[in-house]
Amino acid sequence: MSVNFDSNVSITVEIAFDSNPLDSSQTFTDVSQYLRSFTTTRGRVSNLSDFQTGTAIVELDNRDNRFSPNQSTHYFDSSAGRTKIQPLKRLRIRATHSSTTYDLFHGFVESFPVQYAGQGYDSTTKIRVVDAFKLFFNATLDGIGWQLGISKLGSTTRLTLTQAQELSSVRVKNILDSFGYSNQAISTGQLQVTTQSTTDNLLNALRKVETAENGTFFIAANGDATFRDRNFRLTNTTTPSATFGQGVSDLPYVDIVSSYDDNKIINTVQRTRSGGSTQIAIDSDSVERFGTHVLTETNTLNIQDSDAASIAEQKVVANSIPQTTVESLSFAPQQNVNLWTKALGLDIGSFVEAKVTTPSSTVETYDLFIERIKHKVDARNKTWNWQIGLSPAETGAWILGVNSLGIDTNLSYT
């Protein structure tokens, strides 16, 4: 059963002791009553970097030794004669607020390290959990490993990926299906991709498709392998999911860290598809103002030079003018009950607004996308810190605050 964090929120931590890692249906065991604390980290540094493997540290009370791998009293498979405390069991963290349950993290246990404090007076296990990126990294497209519907590891279970020229989203689905990862949320791609090397590990292969589409690929809070096409952010910037600030109607933050520098300027893109000619996009005005900032991409999976040129142009338009980046916003959700639905419900890619009140009483407003999310929760001392990192709401079609149509702003891409 879940445990109350406070009068507004309860937390549930579950481990799938009785399921194999890639079973399409998981049977979870509730271990919430043993929870002491957890920390989760997911996402990427900015819109110009790769998504990293999501991680969680879950501290559980182990005074009755139930999470020790060598015990045979609690989570033990008597028919097989072995403990259920094993690596790669799925773990999920959820929170319930106002009768709605939200996923905070879904991943695979790396280890059950046990600590014995106070000369055996106390014991805990700080379980390290990683999302599916680690599993993808450890398998290749032509490798031996987990196969759809087969829960054994060995020489007879080889991945069965069949490739053809196809939409980026179809390739992503085929890769995930061949591996047997059924948790998927895939939007329809805009561009087609060519075949790719079967010696790539799955994570690199999926990232290459992400690059070819100029989309995003990450693991969502509920464990879904999530692929979004190049226009997803363009079509999801109508209404902010939340407005954070210090105004009466705003949701309050505790701290904000912003930057405004040249690190994220890209005004020249050289992009070459496999077997194609180099396509170059340049924002001459940006080069004149800030110098040349070059992004070079080679051997992309695009099938025609026009697609490579279109993406090169999209990246230049989105990044040629420096914008204020909100590197982190920190919140204490207990301060305002209205924060809970945002702290628990917003995920990577959510479109939000931040308002910063300056010492001169002016208000600066930023449209942003969430790029990374961190929760740090102490279940015993009842503290909850929610921190998000954000990128400017560049869509590849409109530069925030620039109203001249032409070199600085393009209305659409094909």
Short mmCIF file of N, CA and C in Angstrom, two decimals, residues 108-210:
data_model
loop_
_atom_site.label_atom_id
_atom_site.label_comp_id
_atom_site.label_asym_id
_atom_site.label_seq_id
_atom_site.Cartn_x
_atom_site.Cartn_y
_atom_site.Cartn_z
N PHE A 108 14.91 -0.08 -14.24
CA PHE A 108 15.40 -1.43 -13.95
C PHE A 108 16.46 -1.35 -12.85
N VAL A 109 16.34 -2.21 -11.86
CA VAL A 109 17.24 -2.20 -10.72
C VAL A 109 18.63 -2.66 -11.17
N GLU A 110 19.64 -1.85 -10.87
CA GLU A 110 21.03 -2.26 -11.13
C GLU A 110 21.58 -3.11 -9.99
N SER A 111 21.28 -2.70 -8.75
CA SER A 111 21.86 -3.41 -7.62
C SER A 111 21.05 -3.15 -6.35
N PHE A 112 21.23 -4.07 -5.39
CA PHE A 112 20.63 -3.95 -4.06
C PHE A 112 21.75 -3.88 -3.02
N PRO A 113 22.50 -2.77 -2.96
CA PRO A 113 23.58 -2.68 -1.96
C PRO A 113 22.99 -2.50 -0.57
N VAL A 114 23.49 -3.25 0.38
CA VAL A 114 22.96 -3.23 1.74
C VAL A 114 23.97 -2.59 2.68
N GLN A 115 23.49 -1.64 3.49
CA GLN A 115 24.33 -1.00 4.51
C GLN A 115 23.83 -1.39 5.90
N TYR A 116 24.79 -1.61 6.81
CA TYR A 116 24.46 -1.94 8.19
C TYR A 116 25.08 -0.86 9.08
N ALA A 117 24.24 0.06 9.53
CA ALA A 117 24.74 1.18 10.34
C ALA A 117 24.60 0.86 11.83
N GLY A 118 25.37 1.59 12.64
CA GLY A 118 25.26 1.43 14.09
C GLY A 118 25.54 0.04 14.57
N GLN A 119 26.55 -0.61 13.93
CA GLN A 119 26.94 -1.98 14.31
C GLN A 119 25.76 -2.94 14.26
N GLY A 120 24.99 -2.78 13.20
CA GLY A 120 23.87 -3.68 13.00
C GLY A 120 22.55 -3.19 13.57
N TYR A 121 22.55 -2.03 14.21
CA TYR A 121 21.31 -1.50 14.78
C TYR A 121 20.34 -1.08 13.69
N ASP A 122 20.89 -0.61 12.58
CA ASP A 122 20.05 -0.16 11.48
C ASP A 122 20.57 -0.77 10.19
N SER A 123 19.70 -0.88 9.20
CA SER A 123 20.10 -1.39 7.89
C SER A 123 19.21 -0.79 6.82
N THR A 124 19.83 -0.41 5.73
CA THR A 124 19.09 0.11 4.58
C THR A 124 19.68 -0.47 3.31
N THR A 125 18.93 -0.38 2.23
CA THR A 125 19.46 -0.63 0.90
C THR A 125 19.14 0.58 0.05
N LYS A 126 20.16 1.09 -0.62
CA LYS A 126 19.97 2.21 -1.54
C LYS A 126 20.02 1.65 -2.96
N ILE A 127 18.84 1.32 -3.45
CA ILE A 127 18.73 0.67 -4.75
C ILE A 127 19.03 1.69 -5.85
N ARG A 128 19.92 1.32 -6.76
CA ARG A 128 20.19 2.16 -7.93
C ARG A 128 19.37 1.62 -9.09
N VAL A 129 18.65 2.52 -9.73
CA VAL A 129 17.74 2.15 -10.82
C VAL A 129 18.10 2.96 -12.06
N VAL A 130 18.04 2.33 -13.22
CA VAL A 130 18.30 3.02 -14.48
C VAL A 130 17.13 2.79 -15.43
N ASP A 131 16.93 3.70 -16.36
CA ASP A 131 15.83 3.49 -17.31
C ASP A 131 16.30 2.61 -18.46
N ALA A 132 15.45 2.44 -19.45
CA ALA A 132 15.69 1.46 -20.52
C ALA A 132 16.88 1.80 -21.40
N PHE A 133 17.38 3.03 -21.33
CA PHE A 133 18.55 3.38 -22.15
C PHE A 133 19.71 2.43 -21.90
N LYS A 134 19.89 1.99 -20.65
CA LYS A 134 21.00 1.09 -20.36
C LYS A 134 20.83 -0.24 -21.08
N LEU A 135 19.60 -0.77 -21.10
CA LEU A 135 19.35 -2.02 -21.80
C LEU A 135 19.60 -1.85 -23.29
N PHE A 136 19.18 -0.70 -23.85
CA PHE A 136 19.39 -0.46 -25.27
C PHE A 136 20.89 -0.38 -25.59
N PHE A 137 21.66 0.21 -24.69
CA PHE A 137 23.09 0.36 -24.91
C PHE A 137 23.80 -1.00 -24.92
N ASN A 138 23.27 -1.95 -24.19
CA ASN A 138 23.93 -3.24 -24.04
C ASN A 138 23.56 -4.26 -25.12
N ALA A 139 22.77 -3.86 -26.12
CA ALA A 139 22.38 -4.79 -27.19
C ALA A 139 22.64 -4.14 -28.54
N THR A 140 22.99 -4.95 -29.53
CA THR A 140 23.21 -4.44 -30.88
C THR A 140 22.08 -4.92 -31.79
N LEU A 141 21.96 -4.25 -32.94
CA LEU A 141 20.86 -4.58 -33.86
C LEU A 141 20.93 -6.01 -34.36
N ASP A 142 22.14 -6.56 -34.48
CA ASP A 142 22.27 -7.94 -34.95
C ASP A 142 22.70 -8.86 -33.81
N GLY A 143 22.59 -8.39 -32.57
CA GLY A 143 23.16 -9.10 -31.44
C GLY A 143 22.28 -10.22 -30.90
N ILE A 144 22.89 -10.98 -30.06
CA ILE A 144 22.18 -12.03 -29.33
C ILE A 144 21.65 -11.44 -28.04
N GLY A 145 20.40 -11.67 -27.73
CA GLY A 145 19.85 -11.07 -26.52
C GLY A 145 18.37 -11.27 -26.40
N TRP A 146 17.72 -10.35 -25.71
CA TRP A 146 16.28 -10.46 -25.50
C TRP A 146 15.56 -10.34 -26.83
N GLN A 147 14.59 -11.18 -27.01
CA GLN A 147 13.78 -11.16 -28.22
C GLN A 147 12.32 -11.12 -27.83
N LEU A 148 11.49 -10.48 -28.66
CA LEU A 148 10.08 -10.32 -28.37
C LEU A 148 9.44 -11.66 -28.04
N GLY A 149 8.83 -11.72 -26.85
CA GLY A 149 8.10 -12.92 -26.45
C GLY A 149 8.97 -13.99 -25.85
N ILE A 150 10.27 -13.79 -25.80
CA ILE A 150 11.17 -14.79 -25.24
C ILE A 150 11.87 -14.19 -24.05
N SER A 151 11.81 -14.86 -22.91
CA SER A 151 12.37 -14.32 -21.67
C SER A 151 13.61 -15.07 -21.24
N LYS A 152 14.39 -15.54 -22.22
CA LYS A 152 15.64 -16.20 -21.89
C LYS A 152 16.77 -15.54 -22.66
N LEU A 153 17.92 -15.49 -22.04
CA LEU A 153 19.09 -14.91 -22.67
C LEU A 153 20.00 -16.04 -23.14
N GLY A 154 20.38 -16.04 -24.41
CA GLY A 154 21.24 -17.10 -24.90
C GLY A 154 21.42 -17.06 -26.39
N SER A 155 22.15 -18.00 -26.93
CA SER A 155 22.55 -17.98 -28.33
C SER A 155 21.38 -18.19 -29.29
N THR A 156 20.28 -18.70 -28.81
CA THR A 156 19.15 -18.96 -29.71
C THR A 156 18.20 -17.79 -29.80
N THR A 157 18.41 -16.74 -29.03
CA THR A 157 17.48 -15.61 -29.04
C THR A 157 18.17 -14.41 -29.67
N ARG A 158 18.06 -14.30 -30.98
CA ARG A 158 18.71 -13.23 -31.73
C ARG A 158 17.67 -12.20 -32.15
N LEU A 159 18.07 -10.93 -32.09
CA LEU A 159 17.16 -9.88 -32.49
C LEU A 159 16.77 -10.05 -33.96
N THR A 160 15.54 -9.72 -34.28
CA THR A 160 15.00 -10.00 -35.61
C THR A 160 14.56 -8.72 -36.30
N LEU A 161 15.46 -7.77 -36.45
CA LEU A 161 15.13 -6.50 -37.09
C LEU A 161 15.25 -6.63 -38.60
N THR A 162 14.17 -6.29 -39.29
CA THR A 162 14.18 -6.21 -40.75
C THR A 162 14.12 -4.75 -41.15
N GLN A 163 15.08 -4.30 -41.95
CA GLN A 163 15.16 -2.89 -42.31
C GLN A 163 14.75 -2.65 -43.75
N ALA A 164 14.22 -1.46 -44.00
CA ALA A 164 13.91 -0.98 -45.34
C ALA A 164 13.88 0.53 -45.27
N GLN A 165 13.86 1.20 -46.42
CA GLN A 165 13.63 2.64 -46.38
C GLN A 165 12.24 2.87 -45.83
N GLU A 166 12.12 3.65 -44.76
CA GLU A 166 10.86 3.78 -44.06
C GLU A 166 10.83 5.05 -43.23
N LEU A 167 9.63 5.41 -42.75
CA LEU A 167 9.52 6.57 -41.89
C LEU A 167 10.36 6.39 -40.63
N SER A 168 10.88 7.49 -40.11
CA SER A 168 11.69 7.43 -38.89
C SER A 168 10.94 6.76 -37.76
N SER A 169 9.67 7.06 -37.62
CA SER A 169 8.87 6.49 -36.53
C SER A 169 8.69 4.98 -36.71
N VAL A 170 8.59 4.53 -37.95
CA VAL A 170 8.48 3.09 -38.21
C VAL A 170 9.77 2.40 -37.82
N ARG A 171 10.91 3.03 -38.14
CA ARG A 171 12.20 2.44 -37.77
C ARG A 171 12.32 2.34 -36.25
N VAL A 172 11.94 3.39 -35.55
CA VAL A 172 12.02 3.35 -34.08
C VAL A 172 11.18 2.21 -33.54
N LYS A 173 9.96 2.08 -34.03
CA LYS A 173 9.08 1.01 -33.54
C LYS A 173 9.66 -0.37 -33.86
N ASN A 174 10.21 -0.53 -35.07
CA ASN A 174 10.76 -1.82 -35.45
C ASN A 174 11.95 -2.20 -34.57
N ILE A 175 12.79 -1.21 -34.23
CA ILE A 175 13.93 -1.50 -33.36
C ILE A 175 13.45 -1.92 -31.98
N LEU A 176 12.50 -1.18 -31.43
CA LEU A 176 11.99 -1.50 -30.10
C LEU A 176 11.29 -2.86 -30.09
N ASP A 177 10.52 -3.13 -31.15
CA ASP A 177 9.82 -4.41 -31.23
C ASP A 177 10.80 -5.58 -31.33
N SER A 178 11.87 -5.39 -32.10
CA SER A 178 12.83 -6.48 -32.27
C SER A 178 13.51 -6.81 -30.95
N PHE A 179 13.67 -5.80 -30.12
CA PHE A 179 14.29 -6.01 -28.82
C PHE A 179 13.31 -6.57 -27.80
N GLY A 180 12.02 -6.30 -28.02
CA GLY A 180 11.01 -6.77 -27.08
C GLY A 180 10.61 -5.76 -26.04
N TYR A 181 10.87 -4.46 -26.32
CA TYR A 181 10.46 -3.42 -25.37
C TYR A 181 9.13 -2.86 -25.82
N SER A 182 8.08 -3.20 -25.07
CA SER A 182 6.71 -2.89 -25.52
C SER A 182 6.19 -1.57 -24.99
N ASN A 183 6.88 -0.93 -24.05
CA ASN A 183 6.44 0.37 -23.55
C ASN A 183 6.83 1.45 -24.55
N GLN A 184 5.90 1.90 -25.37
CA GLN A 184 6.22 2.81 -26.46
C GLN A 184 5.20 3.94 -26.56
N ALA A 185 5.69 5.11 -26.96
CA ALA A 185 4.83 6.25 -27.29
C ALA A 185 5.50 6.95 -28.47
N ILE A 186 5.04 6.66 -29.68
CA ILE A 186 5.72 7.07 -30.89
C ILE A 186 4.81 7.94 -31.73
N SER A 187 5.24 9.16 -32.02
CA SER A 187 4.49 10.02 -32.93
C SER A 187 4.95 9.77 -34.36
N THR A 188 4.09 10.02 -35.32
CA THR A 188 4.40 9.74 -36.71
C THR A 188 5.50 10.66 -37.22
N GLY A 189 6.55 10.08 -37.76
CA GLY A 189 7.66 10.86 -38.26
C GLY A 189 7.31 11.63 -39.52
N GLN A 190 8.13 12.62 -39.84
CA GLN A 190 7.94 13.43 -41.03
C GLN A 190 8.89 13.03 -42.16
N LEU A 191 10.01 12.38 -41.83
CA LEU A 191 11.04 12.06 -42.81
C LEU A 191 11.32 10.56 -42.83
N GLN A 192 11.77 10.10 -44.00
CA GLN A 192 12.15 8.71 -44.13
C GLN A 192 13.64 8.54 -43.86
N VAL A 193 14.02 7.32 -43.47
CA VAL A 193 15.42 7.02 -43.19
C VAL A 193 15.85 5.82 -44.01
N THR A 194 17.16 5.77 -44.25
CA THR A 194 17.73 4.64 -44.97
C THR A 194 18.14 3.56 -43.97
N THR A 195 18.60 2.43 -44.47
CA THR A 195 19.03 1.35 -43.58
C THR A 195 20.30 1.77 -42.84
N GLN A 196 20.54 1.13 -41.71
CA GLN A 196 21.69 1.50 -40.89
C GLN A 196 22.46 0.28 -40.46
N SER A 197 23.67 0.52 -39.96
CA SER A 197 24.57 -0.56 -39.60
C SER A 197 23.98 -1.42 -38.49
N THR A 198 24.03 -2.73 -38.67
CA THR A 198 23.50 -3.65 -37.66
C THR A 198 24.48 -3.87 -36.52
N THR A 199 25.67 -3.29 -36.62
CA THR A 199 26.62 -3.42 -35.51
C THR A 199 26.41 -2.34 -34.47
N ASP A 200 25.56 -1.35 -34.76
CA ASP A 200 25.26 -0.31 -33.77
C ASP A 200 24.53 -0.90 -32.59
N ASN A 201 24.83 -0.39 -31.39
CA ASN A 201 23.97 -0.76 -30.27
C ASN A 201 22.63 -0.05 -30.43
N LEU A 202 21.61 -0.55 -29.77
CA LEU A 202 20.26 -0.03 -29.99
C LEU A 202 20.15 1.45 -29.65
N LEU A 203 20.84 1.88 -28.59
CA LEU A 203 20.73 3.27 -28.20
C LEU A 203 21.30 4.19 -29.28
N ASN A 204 22.48 3.85 -29.79
CA ASN A 204 23.06 4.66 -30.85
C ASN A 204 22.22 4.62 -32.12
N ALA A 205 21.66 3.45 -32.41
CA ALA A 205 20.81 3.32 -33.60
C ALA A 205 19.58 4.20 -33.48
N LEU A 206 18.97 4.21 -32.32
CA LEU A 206 17.79 5.04 -32.09
C LEU A 206 18.16 6.52 -32.13
N ARG A 207 19.31 6.87 -31.60
CA ARG A 207 19.76 8.26 -31.65
C ARG A 207 20.02 8.72 -33.08
N LYS A 208 20.50 7.83 -33.93
CA LYS A 208 20.73 8.19 -35.32
C LYS A 208 19.40 8.47 -36.04
N VAL A 209 18.37 7.72 -35.70
CA VAL A 209 17.05 7.99 -36.26
C VAL A 209 16.53 9.33 -35.74
N GLU A 210 16.74 9.58 -34.46
CA GLU A 210 16.36 10.86 -33.84
C GLU A 210 17.03 12.02 -34.57
#
